[in-house]
């Protein structure tokens, strides 16, 4: 009843990945249904008795990278995480450290922690994508430096 982690494969939602030769491998991306994966996540979150539900994925859903590396992920994933009362969304992929406690748009109720700078560091920070705004007074932090995140649940 304390904490439960929900690992979600965001790669099937990245359209450009489906064009790669490896996506056609048996059991690969082209055999996965992003809508089915989202339905599974939603059902698992709804059934969880845990006080703390943490969604973990490779790509962040913030919509704060221009151009987005996972277009459409916000609109699909964020409402499922919010409806399932996820306490936070943990991700990597972007080679920076970031924390957004009140992101705007469909992710507004799910704080996001991005820690993808363990092996490389991006040269560009997150910036709002077209149509995405950062709420006035939003708690927001990012760093273009190497590092990892450590989380404690109390």
PDB file of C-alpha atoms in Angstrom:
ATOM      1  CA  UNK A   1       0.000   0.000   0.000  1.00  0.00           C
ATOM      2  CA  UNK A   2       2.992   2.365   0.123  1.00  0.00           C
ATOM      3  CA  UNK A   3       4.455   2.872  -3.327  1.00  0.00           C
ATOM      4  CA  UNK A   4       3.986   1.221  -6.711  1.00  0.00           C
ATOM      5  CA  UNK A   5       5.976   1.858  -9.881  1.00  0.00           C
ATOM      6  CA  UNK A   6       4.304   1.626 -13.290  1.00  0.00           C
ATOM      7  CA  UNK A   7       6.764   1.231 -16.157  1.00  0.00           C
ATOM      8  CA  UNK A   8       5.363   2.430 -19.466  1.00  0.00           C
ATOM      9  CA  UNK A   9       6.978   1.901 -22.865  1.00  0.00           C
ATOM     10  CA  UNK A  10       6.767   5.266 -24.634  1.00  0.00           C
ATOM     11  CA  UNK A  11       8.673   4.100 -27.715  1.00  0.00           C
ATOM     12  CA  UNK A  12       5.572   2.834 -29.617  1.00  0.00           C
ATOM     13  CA  UNK A  13       4.211   6.412 -29.425  1.00  0.00           C
ATOM     14  CA  UNK A  14       7.252   7.833 -31.233  1.00  0.00           C
ATOM     15  CA  UNK A  15       6.154   7.857 -34.860  1.00  0.00           C
ATOM     16  CA  UNK A  16       9.650   8.066 -36.318  1.00  0.00           C
ATOM     17  CA  UNK A  17      10.701   4.893 -34.478  1.00  0.00           C
ATOM     18  CA  UNK A  18       8.094   2.885 -36.409  1.00  0.00           C
ATOM     19  CA  UNK A  19       9.973   3.701 -39.624  1.00  0.00           C
ATOM     20  CA  UNK A  20      13.173   2.055 -38.377  1.00  0.00           C
ATOM     21  CA  UNK A  21      14.067  -1.425 -39.667  1.00  0.00           C
ATOM     22  CA  UNK A  22      14.270  -2.833 -36.132  1.00  0.00           C
ATOM     23  CA  UNK A  23      10.649  -1.859 -35.418  1.00  0.00           C
ATOM     24  CA  UNK A  24       9.527  -4.798 -37.587  1.00  0.00           C
ATOM     25  CA  UNK A  25      11.411  -7.381 -35.486  1.00  0.00           C
ATOM     26  CA  UNK A  26       9.173 -10.037 -33.888  1.00  0.00           C
ATOM     27  CA  UNK A  27       7.692  -8.527 -30.733  1.00  0.00           C
ATOM     28  CA  UNK A  28       8.917  -5.091 -31.814  1.00  0.00           C
ATOM     29  CA  UNK A  29       7.228  -1.720 -31.928  1.00  0.00           C
ATOM     30  CA  UNK A  30       5.111  -2.419 -34.969  1.00  0.00           C
ATOM     31  CA  UNK A  31       3.380  -5.213 -33.068  1.00  0.00           C
ATOM     32  CA  UNK A  32       2.497  -2.944 -30.148  1.00  0.00           C
ATOM     33  CA  UNK A  33      -0.566  -0.764 -29.825  1.00  0.00           C
ATOM     34  CA  UNK A  34       0.009   2.562 -28.061  1.00  0.00           C
ATOM     35  CA  UNK A  35      -3.743   2.750 -27.342  1.00  0.00           C
ATOM     36  CA  UNK A  36      -3.702  -0.760 -25.866  1.00  0.00           C
ATOM     37  CA  UNK A  37      -0.645   0.054 -23.766  1.00  0.00           C
ATOM     38  CA  UNK A  38      -2.375   3.196 -22.446  1.00  0.00           C
ATOM     39  CA  UNK A  39      -5.520   1.231 -21.577  1.00  0.00           C
ATOM     40  CA  UNK A  40      -3.379  -1.294 -19.680  1.00  0.00           C
ATOM     41  CA  UNK A  41      -1.631   1.489 -17.762  1.00  0.00           C
ATOM     42  CA  UNK A  42      -4.950   3.168 -16.924  1.00  0.00           C
ATOM     43  CA  UNK A  43      -6.430  -0.080 -15.605  1.00  0.00           C
ATOM     44  CA  UNK A  44      -3.330  -0.840 -13.533  1.00  0.00           C
ATOM     45  CA  UNK A  45      -3.275   2.652 -12.008  1.00  0.00           C
ATOM     46  CA  UNK A  46      -6.999   2.492 -11.215  1.00  0.00           C
ATOM     47  CA  UNK A  47      -6.613  -0.889  -9.518  1.00  0.00           C
ATOM     48  CA  UNK A  48      -3.625   0.124  -7.427  1.00  0.00           C
ATOM     49  CA  UNK A  49      -4.154   0.488  -3.670  1.00  0.00           C
ATOM     50  CA  UNK A  50      -0.791   2.271  -3.348  1.00  0.00           C
ATOM     51  CA  UNK A  51      -0.692   5.717  -1.785  1.00  0.00           C
ATOM     52  CA  UNK A  52       2.155   6.706  -4.121  1.00  0.00           C
ATOM     53  CA  UNK A  53       1.818   5.736  -7.808  1.00  0.00           C
ATOM     54  CA  UNK A  54       4.870   6.606  -9.884  1.00  0.00           C
ATOM     55  CA  UNK A  55       4.861   6.314 -13.668  1.00  0.00           C
ATOM     56  CA  UNK A  56       8.295   5.614 -15.148  1.00  0.00           C
ATOM     57  CA  UNK A  57       9.013   5.933 -18.865  1.00  0.00           C
ATOM     58  CA  UNK A  58      11.846   6.633 -21.237  1.00  0.00           C
ATOM     59  CA  UNK A  59      10.459   9.782 -22.911  1.00  0.00           C
ATOM     60  CA  UNK A  60       9.150  12.745 -20.880  1.00  0.00           C
ATOM     61  CA  UNK A  61       5.590  13.841 -21.699  1.00  0.00           C
ATOM     62  CA  UNK A  62       6.103  17.528 -20.970  1.00  0.00           C
ATOM     63  CA  UNK A  63       5.914  18.866 -24.528  1.00  0.00           C
ATOM     64  CA  UNK A  64       8.738  21.204 -23.641  1.00  0.00           C
ATOM     65  CA  UNK A  65      11.243  20.170 -26.289  1.00  0.00           C
ATOM     66  CA  UNK A  66      11.155  21.824 -29.710  1.00  0.00           C
ATOM     67  CA  UNK A  67      10.694  19.870 -31.853  1.00  0.00           C
ATOM     68  CA  UNK A  68       9.128  17.207 -29.683  1.00  0.00           C
ATOM     69  CA  UNK A  69      10.869  13.854 -29.866  1.00  0.00           C
ATOM     70  CA  UNK A  70       7.651  12.054 -28.952  1.00  0.00           C
ATOM     71  CA  UNK A  71       4.836  14.076 -30.582  1.00  0.00           C
ATOM     72  CA  UNK A  72       1.378  13.351 -29.229  1.00  0.00           C
ATOM     73  CA  UNK A  73       2.649  11.752 -26.044  1.00  0.00           C
ATOM     74  CA  UNK A  74       1.262  14.543 -23.836  1.00  0.00           C
ATOM     75  CA  UNK A  75      -2.255  14.270 -25.194  1.00  0.00           C
ATOM     76  CA  UNK A  76      -2.301  10.491 -24.830  1.00  0.00           C
ATOM     77  CA  UNK A  77      -0.338   9.704 -21.679  1.00  0.00           C
ATOM     78  CA  UNK A  78      -0.907  12.624 -19.336  1.00  0.00           C
ATOM     79  CA  UNK A  79      -4.688  12.232 -18.912  1.00  0.00           C
ATOM     80  CA  UNK A  80      -4.198   8.525 -18.117  1.00  0.00           C
ATOM     81  CA  UNK A  81      -1.546   9.309 -15.488  1.00  0.00           C
ATOM     82  CA  UNK A  82      -3.672  12.107 -14.018  1.00  0.00           C
ATOM     83  CA  UNK A  83      -6.850   9.999 -13.888  1.00  0.00           C
ATOM     84  CA  UNK A  84      -4.861   7.248 -12.189  1.00  0.00           C
ATOM     85  CA  UNK A  85      -3.707   9.737  -9.554  1.00  0.00           C
ATOM     86  CA  UNK A  86      -0.022   9.318 -10.402  1.00  0.00           C
ATOM     87  CA  UNK A  87       2.101  11.172  -7.867  1.00  0.00           C
ATOM     88  CA  UNK A  88       4.883  11.849 -10.384  1.00  0.00           C
ATOM     89  CA  UNK A  89       6.198  11.001 -13.815  1.00  0.00           C
ATOM     90  CA  UNK A  90       9.857   9.922 -13.965  1.00  0.00           C
ATOM     91  CA  UNK A  91      11.665   9.854 -17.303  1.00  0.00           C
ATOM     92  CA  UNK A  92      14.950  10.144 -19.104  1.00  0.00           C
ATOM     93  CA  UNK A  93      15.764  10.447 -22.819  1.00  0.00           C
ATOM     94  CA  UNK A  94      16.420  14.182 -22.712  1.00  0.00           C
ATOM     95  CA  UNK A  95      20.056  14.704 -21.760  1.00  0.00           C
ATOM     96  CA  UNK A  96      19.480  17.184 -18.968  1.00  0.00           C
ATOM     97  CA  UNK A  97      18.106  17.303 -15.456  1.00  0.00           C
ATOM     98  CA  UNK A  98      14.667  18.861 -14.979  1.00  0.00           C
ATOM     99  CA  UNK A  99      11.875  19.121 -12.467  1.00  0.00           C
ATOM    100  CA  UNK A 100       8.483  20.621 -13.258  1.00  0.00           C
ATOM    101  CA  UNK A 101       6.029  20.467 -10.374  1.00  0.00           C
ATOM    102  CA  UNK A 102       3.049  22.002 -12.163  1.00  0.00           C
ATOM    103  CA  UNK A 103       3.423  21.564 -15.910  1.00  0.00           C
ATOM    104  CA  UNK A 104       0.806  23.214 -18.091  1.00  0.00           C
ATOM    105  CA  UNK A 105      -1.613  21.471 -20.418  1.00  0.00           C
ATOM    106  CA  UNK A 106      -2.744  17.870 -20.099  1.00  0.00           C
ATOM    107  CA  UNK A 107       0.049  17.086 -17.611  1.00  0.00           C
ATOM    108  CA  UNK A 108      -0.905  19.835 -15.169  1.00  0.00           C
ATOM    109  CA  UNK A 109      -1.565  17.589 -12.167  1.00  0.00           C
ATOM    110  CA  UNK A 110       1.407  15.228 -12.555  1.00  0.00           C
ATOM    111  CA  UNK A 111       4.839  16.564 -11.530  1.00  0.00           C
ATOM    112  CA  UNK A 112       7.654  15.539 -13.862  1.00  0.00           C
ATOM    113  CA  UNK A 113      11.228  14.589 -13.111  1.00  0.00           C
ATOM    114  CA  UNK A 114      13.602  14.121 -16.047  1.00  0.00           C
ATOM    115  CA  UNK A 115      17.012  12.607 -15.454  1.00  0.00           C
ATOM    116  CA  UNK A 116      18.645  11.658 -18.713  1.00  0.00           C
ATOM    117  CA  UNK A 117      22.072  13.215 -18.408  1.00  0.00           C
ATOM    118  CA  UNK A 118      24.028  10.312 -17.001  1.00  0.00           C
ATOM    119  CA  UNK A 119      26.102   9.817 -20.144  1.00  0.00           C
ATOM    120  CA  UNK A 120      25.775  13.019 -22.156  1.00  0.00           C
ATOM    121  CA  UNK A 121      24.464  16.548 -21.795  1.00  0.00           C
ATOM    122  CA  UNK A 122      22.274  18.420 -24.288  1.00  0.00           C
ATOM    123  CA  UNK A 123      23.275  21.854 -25.428  1.00  0.00           C
ATOM    124  CA  UNK A 124      19.708  23.212 -25.449  1.00  0.00           C
ATOM    125  CA  UNK A 125      17.362  23.562 -22.469  1.00  0.00           C
ATOM    126  CA  UNK A 126      13.671  22.683 -22.461  1.00  0.00           C
ATOM    127  CA  UNK A 127      11.601  25.432 -24.079  1.00  0.00           C
ATOM    128  CA  UNK A 128       7.825  25.534 -24.415  1.00  0.00           C
ATOM    129  CA  UNK A 129       6.615  23.865 -27.613  1.00  0.00           C
ATOM    130  CA  UNK A 130       3.999  25.684 -29.721  1.00  0.00           C
ATOM    131  CA  UNK A 131       0.709  25.651 -27.840  1.00  0.00           C
ATOM    132  CA  UNK A 132       2.332  24.657 -24.527  1.00  0.00           C
ATOM    133  CA  UNK A 133       2.662  27.231 -21.799  1.00  0.00           C
ATOM    134  CA  UNK A 134       4.349  27.047 -18.447  1.00  0.00           C
ATOM    135  CA  UNK A 135       1.896  28.178 -15.788  1.00  0.00           C
ATOM    136  CA  UNK A 136       2.739  31.491 -14.131  1.00  0.00           C
ATOM    137  CA  UNK A 137       4.417  30.745 -10.838  1.00  0.00           C
ATOM    138  CA  UNK A 138       5.066  27.136 -11.827  1.00  0.00           C
ATOM    139  CA  UNK A 139       7.815  25.442  -9.928  1.00  0.00           C
ATOM    140  CA  UNK A 140      10.416  24.713 -12.570  1.00  0.00           C
ATOM    141  CA  UNK A 141      14.079  23.812 -12.551  1.00  0.00           C
ATOM    142  CA  UNK A 142      16.478  22.444 -15.151  1.00  0.00           C
ATOM    143  CA  UNK A 143      20.214  22.054 -15.524  1.00  0.00           C
ATOM    144  CA  UNK A 144      22.372  21.330 -18.556  1.00  0.00           C
ATOM    145  CA  UNK A 145      24.841  19.229 -16.620  1.00  0.00           C
ATOM    146  CA  UNK A 146      25.610  15.566 -16.023  1.00  0.00           C
ATOM    147  CA  UNK A 147      23.857  13.876 -13.147  1.00  0.00           C
ATOM    148  CA  UNK A 148      21.244  11.500 -11.844  1.00  0.00           C
ATOM    149  CA  UNK A 149      18.114  11.866  -9.776  1.00  0.00           C
ATOM    150  CA  UNK A 150      17.479  10.354  -6.371  1.00  0.00           C
ATOM    151  CA  UNK A 151      13.920  10.163  -5.090  1.00  0.00           C
ATOM    152  CA  UNK A 152      12.665   9.403  -1.610  1.00  0.00           C
ATOM    153  CA  UNK A 153       9.055   8.577  -0.785  1.00  0.00           C
ATOM    154  CA  UNK A 154       7.992   9.418   2.744  1.00  0.00           C
TER     155      UNK A 154
END
